[in-house]
Steps between C-alpha positions, in 0.01 A plus 500: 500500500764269313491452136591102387770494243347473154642096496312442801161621385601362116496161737223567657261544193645196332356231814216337375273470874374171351877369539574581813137471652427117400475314832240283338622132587659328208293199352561131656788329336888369534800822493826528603594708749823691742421493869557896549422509903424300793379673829382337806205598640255458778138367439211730559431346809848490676501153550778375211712597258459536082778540216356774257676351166487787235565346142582695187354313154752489260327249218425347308206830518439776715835587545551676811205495656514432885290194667543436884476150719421510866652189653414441903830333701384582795104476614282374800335280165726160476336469116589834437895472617496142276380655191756771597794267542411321157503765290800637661614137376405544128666859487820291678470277207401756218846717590730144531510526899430212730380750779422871539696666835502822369242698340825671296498153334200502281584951442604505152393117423290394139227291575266371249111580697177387432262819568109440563221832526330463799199743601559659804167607663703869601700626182332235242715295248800478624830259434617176669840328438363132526902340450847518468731320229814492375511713190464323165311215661165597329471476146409885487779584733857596319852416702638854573752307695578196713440506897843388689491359891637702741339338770665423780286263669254198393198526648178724535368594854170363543367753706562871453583535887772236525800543307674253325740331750850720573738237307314520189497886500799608649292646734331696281126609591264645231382907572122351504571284839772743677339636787 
């Protein structure tokens, strides 16, 4: 047996479980968020490819409070890839890029989103993150700060499985298409 230093347990009793327990979807609206994580994935099936875009809130409510976005780039589903590439466009836009090469560029980024609650048949209401803005663009939205380009190239790939040409990226080719 190990006994907890009294600060630990003094910690312990002071954590309200209603605090740390609340995974109940926040309710529809316009917040600004940080873009804490973006992992690469592959779909269920095998067939493609999906960024898992974690997003912390942090106002003009719910401070802190985590929302996620699954965006496909790479799918057997042309309509899925588009819708993909466009709202890899609008987070381009919302964090003062031109393109996205890197998932390390949109790490750390504040977007302004537009979150939805969607009822998901398996876990119930759950939510959605329905668009990406600059932040301050909405009249609820507060500028934390302004977005700077530090693109390097001017255009978007139009499918998630070709690149954008070599001279535009320096050769560059996004983690979601290497091989």
């Amino acid at each position: 047996m190990a006994l907890l230093a009294p600060e630990t347990t003094r910690a312990i009793s002071a954590v309200k479980l209603e605090e740390i327990d609340n995974y109940d979807p926040i309710p529809a609206g316009t917040y600004n968020a940080k873009i804490t994580k973006v992992e690469v994935k592959d779909t269920k099936a095998g067939t493609g490819k999906y960024l898992n875009v974690s997003l912390q809130i942090t106002g003009p409510s719910y401070q802190g409070r985590m929302v996620f976005d699954i965006i496909n780039v790479q799918n057997p589903s042309q309509t899925a890839v588009d819708i993909g590439i466009a709202t890899m466009k609008k987070i381009a836009v919302a964090i003062g890029e031109t393109t996205i090469q890197d998932t390390d560029q949109m790490i750390g980024a504040d977007v302004e989103i537009k979150v939805k609650v969607k009822n998901d048949k398996e876990f119930g209401p759950k939510n959605v993150v329905k668009d990406y803005k600059p932040v301050g663009s909405s009249p609820t939205g507060s500028p934390t700060n302004k977005p700077t380009n530090r693109s390097v190239a001017n255009g978007f790939s139009r499918s998630a499985s070709t690149p954008p040409p070599p001279s535009e990226t320096g050769n560059v080719t996004p983690p979601w298409v290497r091989a």
